[in-house]
mmCIF file of C-alpha atoms in Angstrom:
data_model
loop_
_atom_site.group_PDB
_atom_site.id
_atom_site.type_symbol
_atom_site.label_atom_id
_atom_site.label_comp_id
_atom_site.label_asym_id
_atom_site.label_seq_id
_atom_site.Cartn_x
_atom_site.Cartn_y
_atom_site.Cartn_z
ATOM 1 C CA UNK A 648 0.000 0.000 0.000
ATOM 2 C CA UNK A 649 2.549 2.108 0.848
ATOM 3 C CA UNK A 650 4.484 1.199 -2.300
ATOM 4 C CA UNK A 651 1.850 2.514 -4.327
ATOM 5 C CA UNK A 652 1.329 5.472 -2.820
ATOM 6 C CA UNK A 653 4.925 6.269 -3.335
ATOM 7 C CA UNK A 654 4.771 5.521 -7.063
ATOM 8 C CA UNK A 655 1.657 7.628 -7.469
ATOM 9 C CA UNK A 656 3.431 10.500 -5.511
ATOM 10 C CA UNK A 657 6.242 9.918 -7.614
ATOM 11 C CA UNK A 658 4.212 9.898 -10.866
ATOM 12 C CA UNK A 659 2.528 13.063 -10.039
ATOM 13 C CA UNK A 660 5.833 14.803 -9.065
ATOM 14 C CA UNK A 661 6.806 14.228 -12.888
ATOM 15 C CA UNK A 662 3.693 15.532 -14.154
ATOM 16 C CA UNK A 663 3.902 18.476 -12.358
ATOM 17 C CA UNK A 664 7.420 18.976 -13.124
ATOM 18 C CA UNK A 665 6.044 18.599 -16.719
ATOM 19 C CA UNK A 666 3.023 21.076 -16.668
ATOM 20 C CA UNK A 667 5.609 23.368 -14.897
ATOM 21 C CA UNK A 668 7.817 23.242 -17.800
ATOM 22 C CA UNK A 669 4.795 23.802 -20.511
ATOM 23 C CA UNK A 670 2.893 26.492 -19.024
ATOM 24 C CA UNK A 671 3.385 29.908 -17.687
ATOM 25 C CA UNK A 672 1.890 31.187 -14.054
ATOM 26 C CA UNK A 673 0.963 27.917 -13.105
ATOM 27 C CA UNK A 674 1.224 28.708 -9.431
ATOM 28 C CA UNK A 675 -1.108 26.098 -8.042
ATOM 29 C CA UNK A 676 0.439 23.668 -10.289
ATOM 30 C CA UNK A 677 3.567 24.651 -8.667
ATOM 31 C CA UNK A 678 2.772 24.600 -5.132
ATOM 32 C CA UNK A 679 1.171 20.906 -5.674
ATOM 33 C CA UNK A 680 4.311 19.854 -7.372
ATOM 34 C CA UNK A 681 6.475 20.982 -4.222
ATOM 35 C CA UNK A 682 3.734 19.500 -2.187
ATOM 36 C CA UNK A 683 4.067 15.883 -3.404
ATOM 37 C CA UNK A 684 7.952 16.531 -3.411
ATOM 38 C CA UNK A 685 7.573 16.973 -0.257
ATOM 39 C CA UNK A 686 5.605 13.873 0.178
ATOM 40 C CA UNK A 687 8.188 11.449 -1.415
ATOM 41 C CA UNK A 688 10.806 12.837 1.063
ATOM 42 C CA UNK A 689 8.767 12.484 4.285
ATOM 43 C CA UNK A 690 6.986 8.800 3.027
ATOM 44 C CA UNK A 691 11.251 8.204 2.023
ATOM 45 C CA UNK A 692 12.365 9.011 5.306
ATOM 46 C CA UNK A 693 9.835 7.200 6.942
ATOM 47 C CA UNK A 694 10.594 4.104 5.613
ATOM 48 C CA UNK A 695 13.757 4.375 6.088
ATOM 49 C CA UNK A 696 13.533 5.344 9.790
ATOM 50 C CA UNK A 697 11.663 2.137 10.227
ATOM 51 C CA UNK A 698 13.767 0.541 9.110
ATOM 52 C CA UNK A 699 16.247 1.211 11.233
ATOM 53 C CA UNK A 700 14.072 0.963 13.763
ATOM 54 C CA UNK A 701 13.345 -2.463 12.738
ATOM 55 C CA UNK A 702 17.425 -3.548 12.604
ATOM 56 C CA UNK A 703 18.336 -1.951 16.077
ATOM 57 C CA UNK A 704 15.670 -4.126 17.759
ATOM 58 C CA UNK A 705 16.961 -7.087 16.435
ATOM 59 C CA UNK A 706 20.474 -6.090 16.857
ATOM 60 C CA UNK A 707 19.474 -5.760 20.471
ATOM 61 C CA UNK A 708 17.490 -8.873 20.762
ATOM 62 C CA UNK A 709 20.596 -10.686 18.923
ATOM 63 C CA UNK A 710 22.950 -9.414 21.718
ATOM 64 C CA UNK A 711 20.578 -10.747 24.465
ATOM 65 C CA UNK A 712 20.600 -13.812 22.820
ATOM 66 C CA UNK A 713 24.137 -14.162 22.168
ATOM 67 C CA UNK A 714 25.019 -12.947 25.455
ATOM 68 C CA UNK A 715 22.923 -15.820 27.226
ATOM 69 C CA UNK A 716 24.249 -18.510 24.489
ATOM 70 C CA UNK A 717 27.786 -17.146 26.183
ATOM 71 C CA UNK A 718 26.456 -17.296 29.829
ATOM 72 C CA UNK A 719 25.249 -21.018 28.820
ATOM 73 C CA UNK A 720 28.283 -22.483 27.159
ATOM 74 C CA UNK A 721 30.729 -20.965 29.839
ATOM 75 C CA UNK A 722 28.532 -22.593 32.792
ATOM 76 C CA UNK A 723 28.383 -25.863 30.407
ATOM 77 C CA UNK A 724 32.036 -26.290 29.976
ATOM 78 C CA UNK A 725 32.621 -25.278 33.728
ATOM 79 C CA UNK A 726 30.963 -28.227 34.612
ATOM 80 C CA UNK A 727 32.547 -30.400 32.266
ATOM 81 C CA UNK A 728 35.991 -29.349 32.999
ATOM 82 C CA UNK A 729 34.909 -30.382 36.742
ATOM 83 C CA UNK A 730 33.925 -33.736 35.882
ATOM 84 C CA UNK A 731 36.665 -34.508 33.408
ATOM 85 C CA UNK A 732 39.294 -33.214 35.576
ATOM 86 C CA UNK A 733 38.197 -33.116 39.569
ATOM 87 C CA UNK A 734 41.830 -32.909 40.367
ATOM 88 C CA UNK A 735 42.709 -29.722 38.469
ATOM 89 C CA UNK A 736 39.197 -28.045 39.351
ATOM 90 C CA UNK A 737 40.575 -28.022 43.040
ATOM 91 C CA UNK A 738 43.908 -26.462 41.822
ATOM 92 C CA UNK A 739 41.971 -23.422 39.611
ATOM 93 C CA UNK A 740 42.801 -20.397 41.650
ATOM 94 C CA UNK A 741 40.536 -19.520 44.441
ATOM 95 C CA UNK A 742 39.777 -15.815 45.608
ATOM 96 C CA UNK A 743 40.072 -14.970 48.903
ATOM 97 C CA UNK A 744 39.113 -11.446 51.026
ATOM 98 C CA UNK A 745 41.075 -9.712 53.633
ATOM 99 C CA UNK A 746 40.179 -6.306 55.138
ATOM 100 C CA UNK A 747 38.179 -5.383 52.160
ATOM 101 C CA UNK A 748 40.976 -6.672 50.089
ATOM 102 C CA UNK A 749 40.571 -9.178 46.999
ATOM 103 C CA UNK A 750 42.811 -11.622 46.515
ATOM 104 C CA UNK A 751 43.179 -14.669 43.971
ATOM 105 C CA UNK A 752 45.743 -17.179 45.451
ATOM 106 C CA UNK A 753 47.388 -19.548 42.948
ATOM 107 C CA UNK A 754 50.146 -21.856 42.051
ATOM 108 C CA UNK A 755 52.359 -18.843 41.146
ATOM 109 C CA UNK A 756 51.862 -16.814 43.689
ATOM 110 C CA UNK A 757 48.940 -14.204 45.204
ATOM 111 C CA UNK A 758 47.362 -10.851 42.954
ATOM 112 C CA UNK A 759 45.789 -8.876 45.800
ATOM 113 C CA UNK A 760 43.310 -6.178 44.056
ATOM 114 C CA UNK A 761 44.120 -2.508 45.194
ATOM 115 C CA UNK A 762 41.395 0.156 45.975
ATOM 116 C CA UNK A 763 42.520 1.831 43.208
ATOM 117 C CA UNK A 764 41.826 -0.737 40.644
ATOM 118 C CA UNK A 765 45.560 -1.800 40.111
ATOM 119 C CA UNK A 766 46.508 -5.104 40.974
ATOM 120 C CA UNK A 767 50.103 -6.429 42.813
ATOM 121 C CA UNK A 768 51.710 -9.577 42.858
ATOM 122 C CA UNK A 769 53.030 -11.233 45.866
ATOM 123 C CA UNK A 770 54.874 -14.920 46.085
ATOM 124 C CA UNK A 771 52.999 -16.246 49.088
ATOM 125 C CA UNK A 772 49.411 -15.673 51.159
ATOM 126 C CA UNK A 773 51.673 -14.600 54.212
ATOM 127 C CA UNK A 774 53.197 -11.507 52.361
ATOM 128 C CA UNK A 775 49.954 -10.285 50.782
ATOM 129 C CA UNK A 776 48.451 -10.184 54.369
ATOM 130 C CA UNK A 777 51.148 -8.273 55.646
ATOM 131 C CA UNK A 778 51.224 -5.670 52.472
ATOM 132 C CA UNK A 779 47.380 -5.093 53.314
ATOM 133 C CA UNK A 780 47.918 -4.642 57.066
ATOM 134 C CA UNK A 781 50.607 -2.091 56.402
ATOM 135 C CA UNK A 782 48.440 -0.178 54.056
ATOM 136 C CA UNK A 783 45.188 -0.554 56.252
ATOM 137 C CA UNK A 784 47.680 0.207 59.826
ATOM 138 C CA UNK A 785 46.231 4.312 59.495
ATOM 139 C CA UNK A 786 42.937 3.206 58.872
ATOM 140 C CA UNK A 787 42.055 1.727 62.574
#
């Protein structure tokens, strides 16, 4: 329907364009010539507003979905990397707190998570306790 309309706009646009060119003080011939110009460009931007209307709610249903397809295979191969290997799942790194200090404690050694955002290494638990009671001492 909307198609149609378009081509008929579109149609009479050229016919007024040509009645325009033929005839002399055609001033209502004119205006309805502008008027159906401006017709194609709204019913043209319309559409083509939609239209992206119509792609940035898929996009956004698309990054929903892919985002829980992500949430779902990570859980899925959590699990399966506990069941094929129960040994190494009690070796992954485990985080730890301390004073309102995060901490991951591994086989190489501890990252203890500063206020700031930045992160510092330290070679045993012992150490990384001790860093954050120094830091923490002025705080009490």
């Amino acid at each position: 329907m909307v198609v149609m309309l378009y081509i008929f706009a579109a149609l009479q646009f050229i016919g007024g364009i040509g009645t325009v060119a033929w005839s002399r003080g055609a001033m209502p011939e004119i205006l309805g010539t502008l008027l159906v110009g401006f017709s194609i460009i709204t019913v043209g931007l319309a559409s083509i507003l939609a239209e992206v209307a119509w792609s940035r709610k898929l996009l956004e249903k698309q990054i929903v979905w892919s985002r829980k397809l992500l949430e779902t295979q990570m859980a899925l191969s959590e699990q399966l990397f506990e069941e094929q290997h129960p040994q190494a799942a009690a070796q992954v790194d485990t985080p730890a707190k301390y004073r309102g200090y995060s901490y991951l404690v591994g086989e190489n050694g501890v990252v203890l998570k500063l206020k700031d955002g930045g992160l510092k290494h330290f070679s045993s638990e012992e150490e990384a306790v001790a860093y954050v009671d120094s830091i923490t001492a002025g705080d009490r």
